[in-house]
């Protein structure tokens, strides 16, 4: 009885801290409340930082008051040491936000997979409605832009700081939805596929985000290919290889790709991103073993590194990049263990998006990695299994 109540309390504390962290991060930092040209932005970053530290403390308490095996304690101890050294010695190899992601993953077994995916999806939909409502009722500062131009086309942010941020948030919602759609009945799949395609086309048109176009295409293609038993069996075995290749491509297309004849074509196709990244590493910052501050990058200098892997390499060093790679490979390994085809598709989509944009370190992108380490209900007799193509057997918490 006592253990049941204790576990319930832990579960509710975990869920509440995740919701608070996600909502505060998105509304304060990713919506148009965050005006990078106003002094209020500094206060919002401070508030979001304080919330993050409080949630880190809560997750550490949950972690240290629960039972773990020797292997788990070894990983937990290593990550704690890395974070403490990074923070106090200013090594900058891991941010407090990414450390919090690790803590959420370490405590994720408090929830079942479907419970977490449901909570994440519901929270994001509520946040989306709140941000749209703020925009409609003019709660945001009037000086904030709601649209951007690229050549002759107009791109819409609709309450977010940038069209790419809106598209990234919608992509995270699609990912959570796909994780839940694994248990749907077969005759609903065509309707779901059509809805996914409509959302993809609308968001791609409104935002003009190339990262969303590529990552969303991977999701939709993966959903369509889930009818192939051969691909469903094969993909989980090679996901870690595909993800690792995206890291190499993300770094290599800038570091070595500039000497290739196709570099100019690639540069034009990606809105000049590779060329600007090449300028950064040639004239401003070079990769190091540990991290470094990048004060010359940002809105005021109009100098950006829209490449997650290169940005992590520059800001967090080689150690930080290896931690990010370990995050992907660890999640891919869990997906293989659980035979979770859709999680593999999502990890590949996020890795591909990472080549073009730097949204992987935003709070709303954390859900697939946390989901990978939630409880998986073991197989039950066939007559008890839910109906579905590749139904996975989860319970609520």
Coordinates of C-alpha atoms in Angstrom, one line a residue:
X1 CA 0.0 0.0 0.0
X2 CA 2.7 2.4 1.0
X3 CA 4.8 1.6 -2.1
X4 CA 1.8 2.1 -4.3
X5 CA 1.1 5.5 -2.8
X6 CA 4.8 6.4 -3.1
X7 CA 4.9 5.4 -6.7
X8 CA 1.8 7.4 -7.5
X9 CA 3.3 10.5 -5.8
X10 CA 6.5 10.1 -7.8
X11 CA 4.5 9.8 -11.0
X12 CA 2.4 12.9 -10.4
X13 CA 5.5 14.9 -9.4
X14 CA 7.3 13.7 -12.5
X15 CA 4.4 14.6 -14.8
X16 CA 3.8 18.0 -13.1
X17 CA 7.5 19.0 -13.4
X18 CA 7.6 18.0 -17.1
X19 CA 4.5 20.0 -17.9
X20 CA 5.8 23.1 -16.0
X21 CA 9.2 22.9 -17.7
X22 CA 7.7 22.3 -21.2
X23 CA 5.1 25.1 -20.9
X24 CA 7.5 27.7 -19.4
X25 CA 10.2 27.0 -22.0
X26 CA 7.8 27.2 -25.0
X27 CA 5.7 30.2 -23.9
X28 CA 8.6 32.2 -22.4
X29 CA 11.3 31.4 -24.9
X30 CA 9.7 30.2 -28.1
X31 CA 6.6 32.3 -28.4
X32 CA 6.5 36.0 -29.3
X33 CA 6.7 36.9 -25.7
X34 CA 10.4 36.5 -26.3
X35 CA 11.3 39.6 -28.2
X36 CA 15.1 39.4 -28.8
X37 CA 15.2 43.2 -29.2
X38 CA 13.6 44.1 -25.9
X39 CA 14.9 44.2 -22.3
X40 CA 12.0 42.0 -21.2
X41 CA 13.6 39.1 -23.0
X42 CA 16.4 39.0 -20.4
X43 CA 13.9 38.7 -17.6
X44 CA 12.1 35.9 -19.4
X45 CA 15.3 33.9 -19.9
X46 CA 16.0 34.4 -16.1
X47 CA 12.5 33.1 -15.2
X48 CA 12.9 30.1 -17.6
X49 CA 16.3 29.4 -16.1
X50 CA 15.0 29.4 -12.6
X51 CA 12.2 27.1 -13.5
X52 CA 14.8 24.7 -15.2
X53 CA 16.9 24.7 -12.1
X54 CA 13.9 23.9 -9.8
X55 CA 12.8 21.1 -12.1
X56 CA 16.4 19.8 -12.2
X57 CA 16.4 19.7 -8.3
X58 CA 13.0 17.9 -8.3
X59 CA 14.2 15.3 -10.8
X60 CA 17.5 14.7 -8.9
X61 CA 15.5 14.1 -5.7
X62 CA 13.3 11.6 -7.6
X63 CA 16.3 9.9 -9.1
X64 CA 18.3 9.6 -5.8
X65 CA 15.3 8.3 -3.8
X66 CA 14.6 5.4 -6.1
X67 CA 16.3 2.0 -6.5
X68 CA 18.7 1.5 -9.4
X69 CA 21.1 -1.2 -10.5
X70 CA 24.9 -0.9 -10.7
X71 CA 24.8 0.0 -14.4
X72 CA 22.2 2.7 -13.9
X73 CA 24.1 4.2 -11.0
X74 CA 27.3 4.2 -13.0
X75 CA 25.6 6.2 -15.8
X76 CA 23.8 8.5 -13.4
X77 CA 27.1 9.2 -11.5
X78 CA 29.0 9.9 -14.8
X79 CA 26.4 12.4 -16.0
X80 CA 26.3 14.1 -12.6
X81 CA 30.1 14.5 -12.7
X82 CA 30.1 15.8 -16.3
X83 CA 27.4 18.3 -15.5
X84 CA 29.1 19.6 -12.2
X85 CA 32.4 19.9 -13.9
X86 CA 30.9 21.6 -17.0
X87 CA 29.0 24.1 -14.8
X88 CA 31.7 25.0 -12.2
X89 CA 34.8 24.7 -14.4
X90 CA 32.9 26.5 -17.3
X91 CA 33.7 23.6 -19.7
X92 CA 30.4 24.2 -21.5
X93 CA 30.1 20.6 -22.6
X94 CA 26.5 20.2 -21.5
X95 CA 23.8 22.8 -20.9
X96 CA 21.4 22.7 -17.9
X97 CA 18.5 22.0 -20.4
X98 CA 20.2 18.9 -21.9
X99 CA 21.2 17.7 -18.4
X100 CA 17.5 18.0 -17.5
X101 CA 16.7 15.9 -20.5
X102 CA 19.0 13.2 -19.2
X103 CA 17.2 13.3 -15.8
X104 CA 13.8 13.0 -17.4
X105 CA 15.1 10.0 -19.3
X106 CA 16.5 8.5 -16.2
X107 CA 13.2 8.8 -14.4
X108 CA 11.0 8.0 -17.4
X109 CA 10.3 4.4 -16.2
X110 CA 7.9 5.9 -13.7
X111 CA 5.4 6.1 -16.6
X112 CA 4.2 3.8 -19.3
X113 CA 5.0 4.7 -22.9
X114 CA 1.4 5.5 -23.9
X115 CA 0.9 7.6 -20.7
X116 CA 3.9 9.8 -21.4
X117 CA 3.0 10.2 -25.1
X118 CA -0.5 11.2 -24.2
X119 CA 0.6 13.7 -21.6
X120 CA 3.1 15.2 -23.9
X121 CA 0.7 15.5 -26.9
X122 CA -2.1 17.0 -24.7
X123 CA 0.3 19.5 -23.1
X124 CA 1.6 20.6 -26.5
X125 CA -1.9 21.0 -28.0
X126 CA -2.9 23.2 -25.0
X127 CA 0.2 25.3 -25.4
X128 CA -0.5 25.7 -29.1
X129 CA -4.1 26.9 -28.4
X130 CA -2.8 29.3 -25.7
X131 CA -0.2 30.8 -28.0
X132 CA -2.7 31.2 -30.8
X133 CA -5.2 32.8 -28.3
X134 CA -2.5 35.2 -27.2
X135 CA -1.9 36.2 -30.8
X136 CA -5.6 36.6 -31.6
X137 CA -6.3 38.7 -28.5
X138 CA -3.2 40.9 -28.9
X139 CA -1.5 39.7 -25.7
X140 CA 1.9 39.7 -27.4
X141 CA 3.9 43.0 -27.7
X142 CA 2.8 44.8 -30.8
X143 CA 6.4 45.3 -32.0
X144 CA 6.9 41.6 -32.5
X145 CA 6.9 40.4 -36.1
X146 CA 4.3 37.7 -37.0
X147 CA 5.6 37.2 -40.6
X148 CA 8.9 37.0 -42.4
X149 CA 9.9 37.3 -46.0
X150 CA 12.2 35.1 -48.1
X151 CA 12.5 36.6 -51.6
X152 CA 8.9 37.2 -52.8
X153 CA 7.3 34.7 -50.4
X154 CA 5.9 35.4 -47.0
X155 CA 6.5 33.0 -44.1
X156 CA 4.3 33.0 -41.0
X157 CA 5.3 32.5 -37.4
X158 CA 1.7 32.7 -36.0
X159 CA 2.6 33.6 -32.4
X160 CA 6.1 31.9 -32.3
X161 CA 9.4 33.7 -32.6
X162 CA 10.1 32.4 -36.1
X163 CA 8.4 30.3 -38.8
X164 CA 11.0 27.6 -38.2
X165 CA 10.1 27.4 -34.5
X166 CA 6.4 27.1 -35.3
X167 CA 7.2 24.3 -37.8
X168 CA 9.5 22.6 -35.3
X169 CA 6.8 22.7 -32.6
X170 CA 4.2 21.2 -35.0
X171 CA 6.8 18.5 -36.0
X172 CA 7.1 17.6 -32.3
X173 CA 3.3 17.3 -32.1
X174 CA 3.3 15.0 -35.1
X175 CA 6.0 12.8 -33.5
X176 CA 4.0 12.4 -30.3
X177 CA 0.9 11.7 -32.3
X178 CA 2.7 9.0 -34.3
X179 CA 3.9 7.3 -31.1
X180 CA 0.2 7.0 -30.0
X181 CA -1.0 5.9 -33.5
X182 CA 0.8 2.6 -33.2
X183 CA -2.3 1.1 -31.5
X184 CA -4.9 2.3 -33.9
X185 CA -7.2 -0.1 -35.8
X186 CA -6.2 -0.8 -39.3
X187 CA -9.2 0.8 -41.0
X188 CA -8.3 4.2 -39.4
X189 CA -4.8 4.3 -40.9
X190 CA -5.9 5.8 -44.2
X191 CA -7.7 8.6 -42.5
X192 CA -4.8 9.3 -40.2
X193 CA -2.4 9.2 -43.2
X194 CA -4.6 11.8 -45.0
X195 CA -4.7 14.1 -41.9
X196 CA -0.9 13.9 -41.5
X197 CA -0.5 14.8 -45.2
X198 CA -2.9 17.8 -44.8
X199 CA -1.1 19.1 -41.7
X200 CA 2.3 18.6 -43.4
X201 CA 1.3 20.6 -46.6
X202 CA -0.4 23.4 -44.6
X203 CA 2.5 24.0 -42.3
X204 CA 5.1 23.6 -45.1
X205 CA 3.2 26.3 -47.0
X206 CA 2.7 28.7 -44.1
X207 CA 6.3 28.5 -42.7
X208 CA 8.4 27.6 -45.7
X209 CA 10.6 25.6 -43.4
X210 CA 13.0 23.4 -45.2
X211 CA 13.8 21.5 -42.1
X212 CA 10.1 20.7 -41.5
X213 CA 9.7 19.7 -45.2
X214 CA 12.5 17.2 -45.0
X215 CA 11.7 15.8 -41.5
X216 CA 8.0 15.7 -42.1
X217 CA 8.5 13.9 -45.4
X218 CA 10.5 11.2 -43.5
X219 CA 7.7 10.8 -40.9
X220 CA 5.0 10.5 -43.6
X221 CA 7.1 8.1 -45.7
X222 CA 7.9 6.0 -42.6
X223 CA 4.2 5.8 -41.7
X224 CA 3.4 4.7 -45.2
X225 CA 6.1 2.1 -45.2
X226 CA 4.9 0.6 -41.9
X227 CA 2.8 -1.8 -44.1
X228 CA 6.0 -3.6 -45.1
X229 CA 6.9 -6.2 -42.6
X230 CA 10.4 -6.5 -44.0
X231 CA 11.1 -2.8 -43.4
X232 CA 9.5 -2.9 -40.0
X233 CA 11.9 -5.7 -39.0
X234 CA 14.9 -4.1 -40.7
X235 CA 14.8 -0.5 -39.7
X236 CA 15.3 -0.9 -35.9
X237 CA 18.5 -2.8 -36.6
X238 CA 20.1 0.0 -38.7
X239 CA 18.6 3.1 -37.1
X240 CA 21.8 3.8 -35.1
X241 CA 23.9 3.6 -38.3
X242 CA 21.6 6.0 -40.2
X243 CA 21.6 8.5 -37.3
X244 CA 25.4 8.3 -37.0
X245 CA 25.7 9.0 -40.8
X246 CA 23.6 12.2 -40.3
X247 CA 26.1 13.4 -37.8
X248 CA 28.9 12.8 -40.3
X249 CA 27.0 14.5 -43.1
X250 CA 26.0 17.5 -40.9
X251 CA 29.7 18.2 -40.0
X252 CA 31.2 17.0 -43.3
X253 CA 29.1 19.0 -45.7
X254 CA 30.6 22.2 -44.2
X255 CA 34.1 21.0 -43.1
X256 CA 34.9 19.1 -46.3
X257 CA 32.0 19.8 -48.7
X258 CA 33.2 23.3 -49.6
X259 CA 35.8 21.7 -51.9
X260 CA 33.1 19.7 -53.8
X261 CA 31.6 21.0 -57.1
X262 CA 28.1 20.6 -55.7
X263 CA 28.7 22.8 -52.7
X264 CA 27.3 25.9 -54.4
X265 CA 24.1 24.0 -55.5
X266 CA 23.7 22.7 -51.9
X267 CA 24.3 26.2 -50.5
X268 CA 21.6 27.7 -52.7
X269 CA 19.1 24.9 -51.9
X270 CA 19.6 25.5 -48.1
X271 CA 19.2 29.3 -48.2
X272 CA 23.0 29.9 -47.9
X273 CA 23.3 28.0 -44.6
X274 CA 26.4 25.9 -45.5
X275 CA 28.2 29.0 -46.8
X276 CA 27.5 31.0 -43.6
X277 CA 28.6 28.0 -41.5
X278 CA 31.8 27.8 -43.5
X279 CA 32.4 31.5 -42.8
X280 CA 31.9 30.9 -39.1
X281 CA 34.4 28.1 -38.8
X282 CA 37.0 29.8 -41.1
X283 CA 37.0 33.3 -39.6
X284 CA 35.3 33.2 -36.1
X285 CA 35.2 29.9 -34.2
X286 CA 37.0 26.6 -34.6
X287 CA 35.9 23.3 -33.0
X288 CA 37.5 22.4 -29.7
X289 CA 37.5 19.4 -27.3
X290 CA 35.5 21.3 -24.7
X291 CA 32.8 24.0 -25.2
X292 CA 33.1 27.8 -25.8
X293 CA 30.9 30.8 -25.7
X294 CA 29.8 32.1 -29.1
X295 CA 29.0 35.8 -28.5
X296 CA 29.4 36.8 -32.2
X297 CA 26.5 34.6 -33.3
X298 CA 22.9 35.7 -33.1
X299 CA 20.3 38.3 -34.2
X300 CA 22.5 41.4 -33.8
X301 CA 25.3 40.1 -36.0
X302 CA 22.9 38.2 -38.3
X303 CA 25.4 35.3 -38.2
X304 CA 23.8 31.9 -37.6
X305 CA 24.8 28.2 -37.5
X306 CA 21.6 26.4 -38.6
X307 CA 23.1 23.0 -38.2
X308 CA 22.6 21.2 -34.8
X309 CA 25.7 19.0 -35.1
X310 CA 28.0 21.8 -36.1
X311 CA 26.5 24.2 -33.5
X312 CA 27.0 21.6 -30.7
X313 CA 30.5 20.9 -31.9
X314 CA 31.3 24.6 -31.7
X315 CA 29.4 25.5 -28.5
X316 CA 29.9 22.3 -26.5
X317 CA 33.0 20.9 -28.2
X318 CA 33.8 17.3 -29.3
X319 CA 32.7 16.0 -25.9
X320 CA 29.3 17.7 -26.2
X321 CA 28.8 16.3 -29.7
X322 CA 29.6 12.8 -28.5
X323 CA 27.1 13.2 -25.7
X324 CA 24.4 14.1 -28.3
X325 CA 25.4 11.1 -30.4
X326 CA 25.2 8.9 -27.4
X327 CA 21.7 10.3 -26.7
X328 CA 20.6 9.3 -30.2
X329 CA 22.3 5.9 -30.2
X330 CA 21.0 5.0 -26.8
X331 CA 17.4 5.9 -27.8
X332 CA 17.9 3.9 -31.1
X333 CA 19.1 0.9 -29.1
X334 CA 16.0 1.1 -26.8
X335 CA 13.8 1.3 -29.9
X336 CA 15.5 -1.8 -31.3
X337 CA 15.0 -3.6 -28.0
X338 CA 11.3 -2.7 -27.9
X339 CA 10.9 -3.3 -31.7
X340 CA 9.5 0.2 -31.9
X341 CA 9.5 1.0 -35.6
X342 CA 7.8 4.4 -35.3
X343 CA 10.3 5.6 -32.7
X344 CA 13.1 4.7 -35.2
X345 CA 11.4 6.7 -37.9
X346 CA 11.1 9.7 -35.6
X347 CA 14.8 9.5 -34.5
X348 CA 15.8 9.5 -38.2
X349 CA 13.5 12.4 -38.9
X350 CA 14.9 14.5 -36.1
X351 CA 18.5 13.7 -37.1
X352 CA 17.8 14.7 -40.6
X353 CA 16.2 18.0 -39.4
X354 CA 19.4 18.5 -37.3
X355 CA 21.4 18.9 -40.5
X356 CA 19.3 22.0 -41.5
X357 CA 18.2 23.6 -38.2
X358 CA 19.2 23.9 -34.6
X359 CA 15.9 22.9 -32.8
X360 CA 17.0 19.6 -31.3
X361 CA 18.1 21.3 -28.1
X362 CA 14.7 23.0 -27.6
X363 CA 12.4 21.6 -24.8
X364 CA 9.6 20.6 -27.2
X365 CA 11.9 18.2 -29.0
X366 CA 12.7 16.1 -25.9
X367 CA 9.7 13.8 -26.0
X368 CA 10.9 11.0 -28.3
X369 CA 14.1 10.6 -26.3
X370 CA 12.2 10.4 -23.0
X371 CA 9.6 8.1 -24.5
X372 CA 12.4 5.6 -25.5
X373 CA 13.1 5.0 -21.8
X374 CA 9.5 4.7 -20.5
X375 CA 7.9 1.4 -19.4
X376 CA 7.1 -1.1 -22.0
X377 CA 4.4 -3.5 -21.1
X378 CA 5.5 -7.0 -22.0
X379 CA 3.7 -9.2 -24.6
X380 CA 0.4 -10.8 -23.4
X381 CA -1.3 -13.8 -24.9
X382 CA -2.5 -13.2 -28.4
X383 CA -6.2 -13.2 -27.6
X384 CA -5.6 -10.3 -25.2
X385 CA -3.7 -8.1 -27.6
X386 CA -5.3 -4.9 -29.0
X387 CA -6.2 -4.8 -32.7
X388 CA -3.6 -3.0 -34.9
X389 CA -0.9 -3.5 -37.5
X390 CA 2.0 -3.4 -35.1
X391 CA 0.2 -2.9 -31.9
X392 CA 2.4 -2.2 -28.8
X393 CA 1.1 -3.1 -25.4
X394 CA 1.1 -0.2 -23.0
X395 CA -0.9 0.8 -20.0
X396 CA -1.7 4.1 -18.3
X397 CA 0.2 5.1 -15.2

